[in-house]
Tab-separated table of C-alpha atoms and ligand atoms in Angstrom:
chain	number	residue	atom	x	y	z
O	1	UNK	CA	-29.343	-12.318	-61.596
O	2	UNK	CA	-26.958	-14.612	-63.378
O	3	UNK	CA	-24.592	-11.555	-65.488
O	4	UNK	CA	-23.263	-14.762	-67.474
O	5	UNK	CA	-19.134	-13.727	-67.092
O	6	UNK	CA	-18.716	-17.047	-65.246
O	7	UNK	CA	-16.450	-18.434	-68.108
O	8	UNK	CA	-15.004	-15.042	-69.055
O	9	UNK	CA	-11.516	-14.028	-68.866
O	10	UNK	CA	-11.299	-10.351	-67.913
O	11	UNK	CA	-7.499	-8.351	-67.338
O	12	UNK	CA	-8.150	-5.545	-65.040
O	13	UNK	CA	-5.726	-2.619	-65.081
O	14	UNK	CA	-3.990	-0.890	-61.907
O	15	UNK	CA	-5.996	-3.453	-59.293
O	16	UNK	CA	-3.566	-4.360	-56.641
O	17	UNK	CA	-6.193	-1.682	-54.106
O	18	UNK	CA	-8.909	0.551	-54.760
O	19	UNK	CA	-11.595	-0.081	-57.519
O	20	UNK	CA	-9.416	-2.049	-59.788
O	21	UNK	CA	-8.899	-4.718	-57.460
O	22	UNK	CA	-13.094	-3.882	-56.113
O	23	UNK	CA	-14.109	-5.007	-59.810
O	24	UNK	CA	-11.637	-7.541	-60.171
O	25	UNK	CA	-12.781	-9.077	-56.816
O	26	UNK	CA	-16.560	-8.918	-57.999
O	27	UNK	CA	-15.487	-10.282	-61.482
O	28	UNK	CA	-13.814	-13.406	-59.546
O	29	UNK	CA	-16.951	-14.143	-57.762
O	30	UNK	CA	-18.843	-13.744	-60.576
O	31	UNK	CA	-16.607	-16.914	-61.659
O	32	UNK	CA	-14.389	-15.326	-63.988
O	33	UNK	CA	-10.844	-15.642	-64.585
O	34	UNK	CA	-9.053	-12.456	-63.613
O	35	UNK	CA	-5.907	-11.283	-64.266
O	36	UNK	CA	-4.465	-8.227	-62.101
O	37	UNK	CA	-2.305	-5.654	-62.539
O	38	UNK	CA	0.218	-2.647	-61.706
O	39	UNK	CA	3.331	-1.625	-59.530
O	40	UNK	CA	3.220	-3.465	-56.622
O	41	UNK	CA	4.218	-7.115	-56.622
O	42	UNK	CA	3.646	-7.967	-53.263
O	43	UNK	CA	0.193	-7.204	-53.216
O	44	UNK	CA	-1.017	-8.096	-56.803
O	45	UNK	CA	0.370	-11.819	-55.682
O	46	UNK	CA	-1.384	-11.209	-52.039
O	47	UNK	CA	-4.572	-10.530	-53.959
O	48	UNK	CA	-4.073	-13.100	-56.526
O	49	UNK	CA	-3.845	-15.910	-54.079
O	50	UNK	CA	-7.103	-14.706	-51.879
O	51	UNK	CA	-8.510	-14.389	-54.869
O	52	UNK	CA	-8.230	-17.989	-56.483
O	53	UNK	CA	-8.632	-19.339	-52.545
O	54	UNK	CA	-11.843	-17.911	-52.313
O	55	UNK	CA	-13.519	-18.792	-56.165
O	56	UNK	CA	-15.081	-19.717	-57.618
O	57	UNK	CA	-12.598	-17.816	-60.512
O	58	UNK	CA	-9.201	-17.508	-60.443
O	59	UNK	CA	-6.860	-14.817	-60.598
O	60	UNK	CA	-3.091	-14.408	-61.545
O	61	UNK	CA	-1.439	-10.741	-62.037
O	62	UNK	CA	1.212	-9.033	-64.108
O	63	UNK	CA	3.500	-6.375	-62.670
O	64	UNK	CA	3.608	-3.150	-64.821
O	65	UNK	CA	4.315	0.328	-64.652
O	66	UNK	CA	1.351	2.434	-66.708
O	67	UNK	CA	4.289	5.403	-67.470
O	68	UNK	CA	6.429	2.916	-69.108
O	69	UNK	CA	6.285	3.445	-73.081
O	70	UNK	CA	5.922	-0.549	-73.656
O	71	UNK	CA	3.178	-1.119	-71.064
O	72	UNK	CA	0.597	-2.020	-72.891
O	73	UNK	CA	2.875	-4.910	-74.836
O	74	UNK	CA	3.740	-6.185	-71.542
O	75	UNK	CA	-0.073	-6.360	-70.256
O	76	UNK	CA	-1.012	-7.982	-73.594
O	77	UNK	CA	1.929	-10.392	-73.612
O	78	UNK	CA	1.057	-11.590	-70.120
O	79	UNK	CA	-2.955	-11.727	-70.692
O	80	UNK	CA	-2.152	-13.561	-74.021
O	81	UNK	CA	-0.194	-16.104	-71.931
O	82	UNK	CA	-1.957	-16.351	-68.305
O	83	UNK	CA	-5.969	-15.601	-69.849
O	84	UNK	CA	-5.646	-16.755	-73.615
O	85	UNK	CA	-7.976	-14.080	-74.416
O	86	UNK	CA	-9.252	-11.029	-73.267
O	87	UNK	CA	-13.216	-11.004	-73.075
O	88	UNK	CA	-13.194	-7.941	-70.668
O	89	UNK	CA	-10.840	-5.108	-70.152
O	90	UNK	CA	-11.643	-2.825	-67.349
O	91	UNK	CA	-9.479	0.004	-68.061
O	92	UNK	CA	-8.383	1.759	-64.950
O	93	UNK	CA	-5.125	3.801	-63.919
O	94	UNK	CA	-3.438	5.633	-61.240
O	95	UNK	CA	-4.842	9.125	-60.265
O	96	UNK	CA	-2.555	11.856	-61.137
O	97	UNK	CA	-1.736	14.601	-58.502
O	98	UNK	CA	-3.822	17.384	-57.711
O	99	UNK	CA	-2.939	20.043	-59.412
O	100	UNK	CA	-4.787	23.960	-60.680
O	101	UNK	CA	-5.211	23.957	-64.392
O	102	UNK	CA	-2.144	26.447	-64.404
O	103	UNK	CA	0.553	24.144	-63.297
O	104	UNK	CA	4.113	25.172	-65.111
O	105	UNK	CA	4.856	21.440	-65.571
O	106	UNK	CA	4.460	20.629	-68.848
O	107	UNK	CA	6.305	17.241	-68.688
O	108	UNK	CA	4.082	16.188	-65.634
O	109	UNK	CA	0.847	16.464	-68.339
O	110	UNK	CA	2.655	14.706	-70.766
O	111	UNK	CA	3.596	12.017	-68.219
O	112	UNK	CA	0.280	11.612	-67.548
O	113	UNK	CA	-1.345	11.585	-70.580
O	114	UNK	CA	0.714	8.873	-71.365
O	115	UNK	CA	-0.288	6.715	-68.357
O	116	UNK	CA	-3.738	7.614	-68.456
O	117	UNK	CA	-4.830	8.167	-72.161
O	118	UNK	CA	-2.077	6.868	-74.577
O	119	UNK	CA	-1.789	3.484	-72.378
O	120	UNK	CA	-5.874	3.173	-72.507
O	121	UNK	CA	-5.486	3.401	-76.495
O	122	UNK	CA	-2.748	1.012	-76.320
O	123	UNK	CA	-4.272	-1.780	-74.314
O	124	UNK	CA	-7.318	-1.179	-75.798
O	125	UNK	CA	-6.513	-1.260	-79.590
O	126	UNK	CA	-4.618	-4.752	-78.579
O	127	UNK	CA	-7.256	-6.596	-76.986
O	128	UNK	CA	-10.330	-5.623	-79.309
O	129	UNK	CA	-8.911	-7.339	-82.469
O	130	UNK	CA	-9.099	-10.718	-80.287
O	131	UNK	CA	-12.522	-9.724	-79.105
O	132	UNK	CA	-13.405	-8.739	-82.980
O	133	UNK	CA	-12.719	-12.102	-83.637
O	134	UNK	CA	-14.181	-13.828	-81.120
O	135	UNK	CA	-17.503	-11.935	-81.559
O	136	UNK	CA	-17.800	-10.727	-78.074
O	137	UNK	CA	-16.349	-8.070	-75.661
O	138	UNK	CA	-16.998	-5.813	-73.013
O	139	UNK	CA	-14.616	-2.691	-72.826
O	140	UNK	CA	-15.410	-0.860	-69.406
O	141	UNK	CA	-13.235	2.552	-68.502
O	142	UNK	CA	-12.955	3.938	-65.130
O	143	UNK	CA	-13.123	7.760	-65.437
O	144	UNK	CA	-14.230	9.922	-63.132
O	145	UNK	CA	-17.519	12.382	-62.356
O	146	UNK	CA	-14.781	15.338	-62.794
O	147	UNK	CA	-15.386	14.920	-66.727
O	148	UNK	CA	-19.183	15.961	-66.186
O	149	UNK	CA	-18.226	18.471	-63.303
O	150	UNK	CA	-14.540	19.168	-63.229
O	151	UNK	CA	-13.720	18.935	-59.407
O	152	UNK	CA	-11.115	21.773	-57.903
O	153	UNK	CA	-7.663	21.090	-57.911
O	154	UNK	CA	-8.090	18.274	-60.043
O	155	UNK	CA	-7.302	19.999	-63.872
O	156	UNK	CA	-5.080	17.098	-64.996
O	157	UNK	CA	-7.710	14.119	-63.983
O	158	UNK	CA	-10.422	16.875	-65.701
O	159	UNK	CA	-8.494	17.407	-68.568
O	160	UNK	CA	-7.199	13.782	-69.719
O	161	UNK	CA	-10.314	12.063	-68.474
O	162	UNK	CA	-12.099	14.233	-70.683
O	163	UNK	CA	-10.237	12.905	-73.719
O	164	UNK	CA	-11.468	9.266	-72.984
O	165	UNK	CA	-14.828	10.930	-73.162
O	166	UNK	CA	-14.972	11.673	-76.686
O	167	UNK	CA	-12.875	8.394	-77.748
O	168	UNK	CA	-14.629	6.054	-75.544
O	169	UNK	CA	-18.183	6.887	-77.935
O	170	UNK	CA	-15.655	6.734	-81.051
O	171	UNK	CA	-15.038	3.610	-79.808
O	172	UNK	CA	-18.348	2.144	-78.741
O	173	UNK	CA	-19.815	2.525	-82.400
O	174	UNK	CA	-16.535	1.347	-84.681
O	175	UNK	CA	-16.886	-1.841	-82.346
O	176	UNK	CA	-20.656	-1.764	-82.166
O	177	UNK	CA	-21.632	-4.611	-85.195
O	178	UNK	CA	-18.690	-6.901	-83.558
O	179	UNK	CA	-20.398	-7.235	-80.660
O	180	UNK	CA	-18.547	-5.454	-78.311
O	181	UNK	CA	-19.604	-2.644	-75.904
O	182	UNK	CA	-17.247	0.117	-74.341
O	183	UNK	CA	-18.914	2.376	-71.637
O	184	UNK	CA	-17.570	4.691	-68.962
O	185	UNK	CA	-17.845	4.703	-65.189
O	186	UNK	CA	-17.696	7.907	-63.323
O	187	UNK	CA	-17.161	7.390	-59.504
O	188	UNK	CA	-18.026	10.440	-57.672
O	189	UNK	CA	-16.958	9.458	-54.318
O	190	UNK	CA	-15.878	6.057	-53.449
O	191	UNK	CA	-14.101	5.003	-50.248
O	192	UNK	CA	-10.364	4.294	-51.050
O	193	UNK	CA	-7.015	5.422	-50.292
O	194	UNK	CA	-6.513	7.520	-52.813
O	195	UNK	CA	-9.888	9.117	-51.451
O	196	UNK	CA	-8.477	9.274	-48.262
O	197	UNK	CA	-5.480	11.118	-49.650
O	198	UNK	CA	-7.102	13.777	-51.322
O	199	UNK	CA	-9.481	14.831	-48.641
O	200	UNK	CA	-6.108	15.356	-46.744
O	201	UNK	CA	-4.382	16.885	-49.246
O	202	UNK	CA	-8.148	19.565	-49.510
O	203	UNK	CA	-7.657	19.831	-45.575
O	204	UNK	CA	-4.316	20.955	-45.657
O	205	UNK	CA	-5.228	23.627	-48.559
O	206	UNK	CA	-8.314	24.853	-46.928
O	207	UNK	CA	-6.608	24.657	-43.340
O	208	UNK	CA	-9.111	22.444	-41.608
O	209	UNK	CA	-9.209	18.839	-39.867
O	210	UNK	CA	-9.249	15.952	-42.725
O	211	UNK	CA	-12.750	15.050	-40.765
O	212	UNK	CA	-14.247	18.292	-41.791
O	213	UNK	CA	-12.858	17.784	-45.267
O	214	UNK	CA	-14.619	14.580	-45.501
O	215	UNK	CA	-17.551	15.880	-43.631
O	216	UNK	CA	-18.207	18.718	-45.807
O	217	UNK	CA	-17.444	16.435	-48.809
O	218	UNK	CA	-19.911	14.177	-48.012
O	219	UNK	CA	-22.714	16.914	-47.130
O	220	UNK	CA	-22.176	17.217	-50.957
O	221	UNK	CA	-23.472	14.086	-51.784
O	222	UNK	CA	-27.327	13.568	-51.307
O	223	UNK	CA	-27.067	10.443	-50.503
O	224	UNK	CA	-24.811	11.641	-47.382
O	225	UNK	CA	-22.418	9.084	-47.732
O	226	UNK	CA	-19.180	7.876	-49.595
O	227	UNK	CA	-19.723	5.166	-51.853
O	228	UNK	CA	-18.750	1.432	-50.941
O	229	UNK	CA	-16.079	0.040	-53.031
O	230	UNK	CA	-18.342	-3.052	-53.419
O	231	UNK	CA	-21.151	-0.842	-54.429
O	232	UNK	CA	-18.962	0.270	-57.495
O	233	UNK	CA	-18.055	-3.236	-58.519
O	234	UNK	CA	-21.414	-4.496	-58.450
O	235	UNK	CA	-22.466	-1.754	-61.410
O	236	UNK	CA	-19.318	-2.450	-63.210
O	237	UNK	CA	-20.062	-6.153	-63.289
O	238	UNK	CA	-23.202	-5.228	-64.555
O	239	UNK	CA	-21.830	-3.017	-67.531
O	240	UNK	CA	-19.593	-5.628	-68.486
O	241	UNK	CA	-22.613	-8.949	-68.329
O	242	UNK	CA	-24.254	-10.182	-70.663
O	243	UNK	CA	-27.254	-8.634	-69.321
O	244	UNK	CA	-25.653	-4.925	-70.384
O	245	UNK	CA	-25.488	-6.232	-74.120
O	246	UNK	CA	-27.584	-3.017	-75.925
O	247	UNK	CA	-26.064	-0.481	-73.253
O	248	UNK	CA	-23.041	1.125	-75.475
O	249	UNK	CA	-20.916	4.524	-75.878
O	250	UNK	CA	-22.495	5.517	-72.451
O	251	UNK	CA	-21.134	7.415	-68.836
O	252	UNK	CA	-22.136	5.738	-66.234
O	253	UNK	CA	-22.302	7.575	-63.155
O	254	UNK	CA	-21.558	5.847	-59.882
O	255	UNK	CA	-21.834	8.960	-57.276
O	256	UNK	CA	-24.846	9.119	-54.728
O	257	UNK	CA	-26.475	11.977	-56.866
O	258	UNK	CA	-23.357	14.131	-56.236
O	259	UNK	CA	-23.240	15.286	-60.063
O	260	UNK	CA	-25.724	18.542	-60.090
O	261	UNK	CA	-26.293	18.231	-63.891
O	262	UNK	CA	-28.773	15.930	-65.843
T	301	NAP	N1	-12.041	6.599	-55.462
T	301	NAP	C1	-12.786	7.528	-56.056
T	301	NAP	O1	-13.790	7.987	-55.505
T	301	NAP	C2	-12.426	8.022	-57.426
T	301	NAP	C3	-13.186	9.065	-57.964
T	301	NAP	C4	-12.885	9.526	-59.242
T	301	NAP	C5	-11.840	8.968	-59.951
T	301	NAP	N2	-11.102	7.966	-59.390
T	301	NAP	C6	-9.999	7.426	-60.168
T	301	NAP	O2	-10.117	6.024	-60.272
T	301	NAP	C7	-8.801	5.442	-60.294
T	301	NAP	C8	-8.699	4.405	-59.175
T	301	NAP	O3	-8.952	5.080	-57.973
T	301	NAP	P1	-8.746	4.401	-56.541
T	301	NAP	O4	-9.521	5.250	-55.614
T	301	NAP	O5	-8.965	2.948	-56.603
T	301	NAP	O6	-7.182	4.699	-56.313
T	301	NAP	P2	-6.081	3.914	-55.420
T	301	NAP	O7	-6.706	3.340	-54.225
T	301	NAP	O8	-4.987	4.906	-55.277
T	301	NAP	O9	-5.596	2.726	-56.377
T	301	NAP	C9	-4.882	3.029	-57.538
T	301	NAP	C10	-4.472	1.751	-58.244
T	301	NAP	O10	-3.738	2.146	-59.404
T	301	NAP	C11	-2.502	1.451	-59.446
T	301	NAP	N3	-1.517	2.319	-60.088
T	301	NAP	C12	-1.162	3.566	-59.721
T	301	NAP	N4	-0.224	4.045	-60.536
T	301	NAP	C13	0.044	3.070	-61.430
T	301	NAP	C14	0.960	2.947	-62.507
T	301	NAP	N5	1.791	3.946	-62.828
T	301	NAP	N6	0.989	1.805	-63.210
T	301	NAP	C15	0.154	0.775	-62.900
T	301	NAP	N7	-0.727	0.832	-61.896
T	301	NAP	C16	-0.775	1.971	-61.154
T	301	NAP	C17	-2.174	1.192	-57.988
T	301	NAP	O11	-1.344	0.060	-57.856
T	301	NAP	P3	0.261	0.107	-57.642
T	301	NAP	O12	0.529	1.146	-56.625
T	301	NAP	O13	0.560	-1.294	-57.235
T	301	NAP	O14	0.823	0.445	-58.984
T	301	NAP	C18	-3.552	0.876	-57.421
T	301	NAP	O15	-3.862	-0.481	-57.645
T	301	NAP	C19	-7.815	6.591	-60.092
T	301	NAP	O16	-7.331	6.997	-61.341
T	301	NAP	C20	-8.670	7.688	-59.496
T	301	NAP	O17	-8.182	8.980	-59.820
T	301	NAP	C21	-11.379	7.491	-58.149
């Protein structure tokens, strides 16, 4: 199927690893023109150059901190100058630390709202005047299944991912006429680091191996199996195609079946 993003320019937030640089990658492919971003120079360039070596896009990056107050000026500033426009803005951040919904640490929540709401709003609001006025856009926002079935330990991913539930459909229909869409992806589980990470942070807790962590998590899962970073991009390459032009103000649930509700 030709999605029809092969002369779109998309920015990508927090894709140096993980599913921000998995969508980016598929987005590149796809023939787009990508620009990455986040903390770690090194390998945003390292990704950048395979990137544009292997086509048939073309990718650049922009280092950025999502905590820092004047983020989303520098992502726009950079886009505005490396992409011209923004057609598609996969919104996507750093996971915050586990945490139980109790935790004393007030400025840790603010913290993160900041990096993983506010910024959203930020980039967001920036980039969908251009798209206003160029009469097409995708928006696409990686969330998480936690907002449909909050996941133990994780109240401050539950909590603020929540929040982009209800402005993400606020969103979808101000933008609607304009010709822009703005959906949500929930990954259940999908194979990355920070995966990795928590199932040894749950081992530790529960005092077990990190293989029976990940074995019991992914008894959870009827499909028996963690999902493929590549199996994530390819739906969020769909939800931001041409082909996904009437699907708007949705969740999108990329998760082997794991969520139990309908
Ligand atoms: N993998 C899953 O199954 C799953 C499930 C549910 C939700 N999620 C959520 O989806 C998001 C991506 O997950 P992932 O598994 O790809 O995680 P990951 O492998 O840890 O990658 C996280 C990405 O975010 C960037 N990042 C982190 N903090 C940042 C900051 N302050 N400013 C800018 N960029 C930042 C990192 O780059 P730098 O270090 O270079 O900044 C990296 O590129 C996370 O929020 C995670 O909680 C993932």
């Amino acid at each position: 199927m030709d999605l029809g993003i092969g002369t779109r320019n998309a920015l990508v937030l927090a894709s140096s690893q993980g599913l921000g640089l998995g969508v980016a990658t598929r987005l590149c492919q796809e023939g787009a023109n990508v620009l990455l971003s986040g903390r770690s120079r090194e390998k945003l360039a390292a990704a950048a150059r395979q990137l544009s070596a292997d086509g048939p896009g073309s990718a650049d990056y922009v280092v950025v901190d999502l905590f820092d107050d004047d983020a989303a000026d520098t992502l726009y500033e950079a886009a505005s100058k490396l992409l011209g426009r923004v057609d598609i803005l996969v919104n996507n951040t750093g996971g915050p630390p586990p945490t139980d919904v109790r935790t004393p640490d007030t400025d840790l929540w603010r913290r993160q709202i900041d990096a993983m709401l506010i910024r959203v709003i930020e980039i967001t609001n920036r980039c969908v005047d251009d798209m206003r006025r160029s009469g097409w856009g995708r928006v696409l926002t990686i969330a998480s299944a936690g907002v449909l079935q909050p996941i133990p330990n994780l109240a401050l991913s539950n909590t603020i991912r929540s929040a982009l539930v209800g402005w993400n459909k606020t969103l979808s229909s101000e933008v609607a006429a304009a010709g822009i869409t703005a959906n949500l992806l929930l990954p259940g589980r999908i194979d990355t680091e920070r995966l990795r990470q928590l199932d040894a942070i749950s081992a530790e807790r529960l005092g077990i191996s990190h293989e029976d962590a990940a074995a019991a998590a992914r008894k959870a899962i009827p499909m028996g199996r963690y999902g493929t970073v590549e199996e994530f991009a390819a739906v969020a390459a769909f939800l931001v195609s041409d082909a996904a032009s009437y699907l708007t103000g949705s969740m999108i649930r990329c998760d082997g079946g794991a969520i139990m509700g309908v």
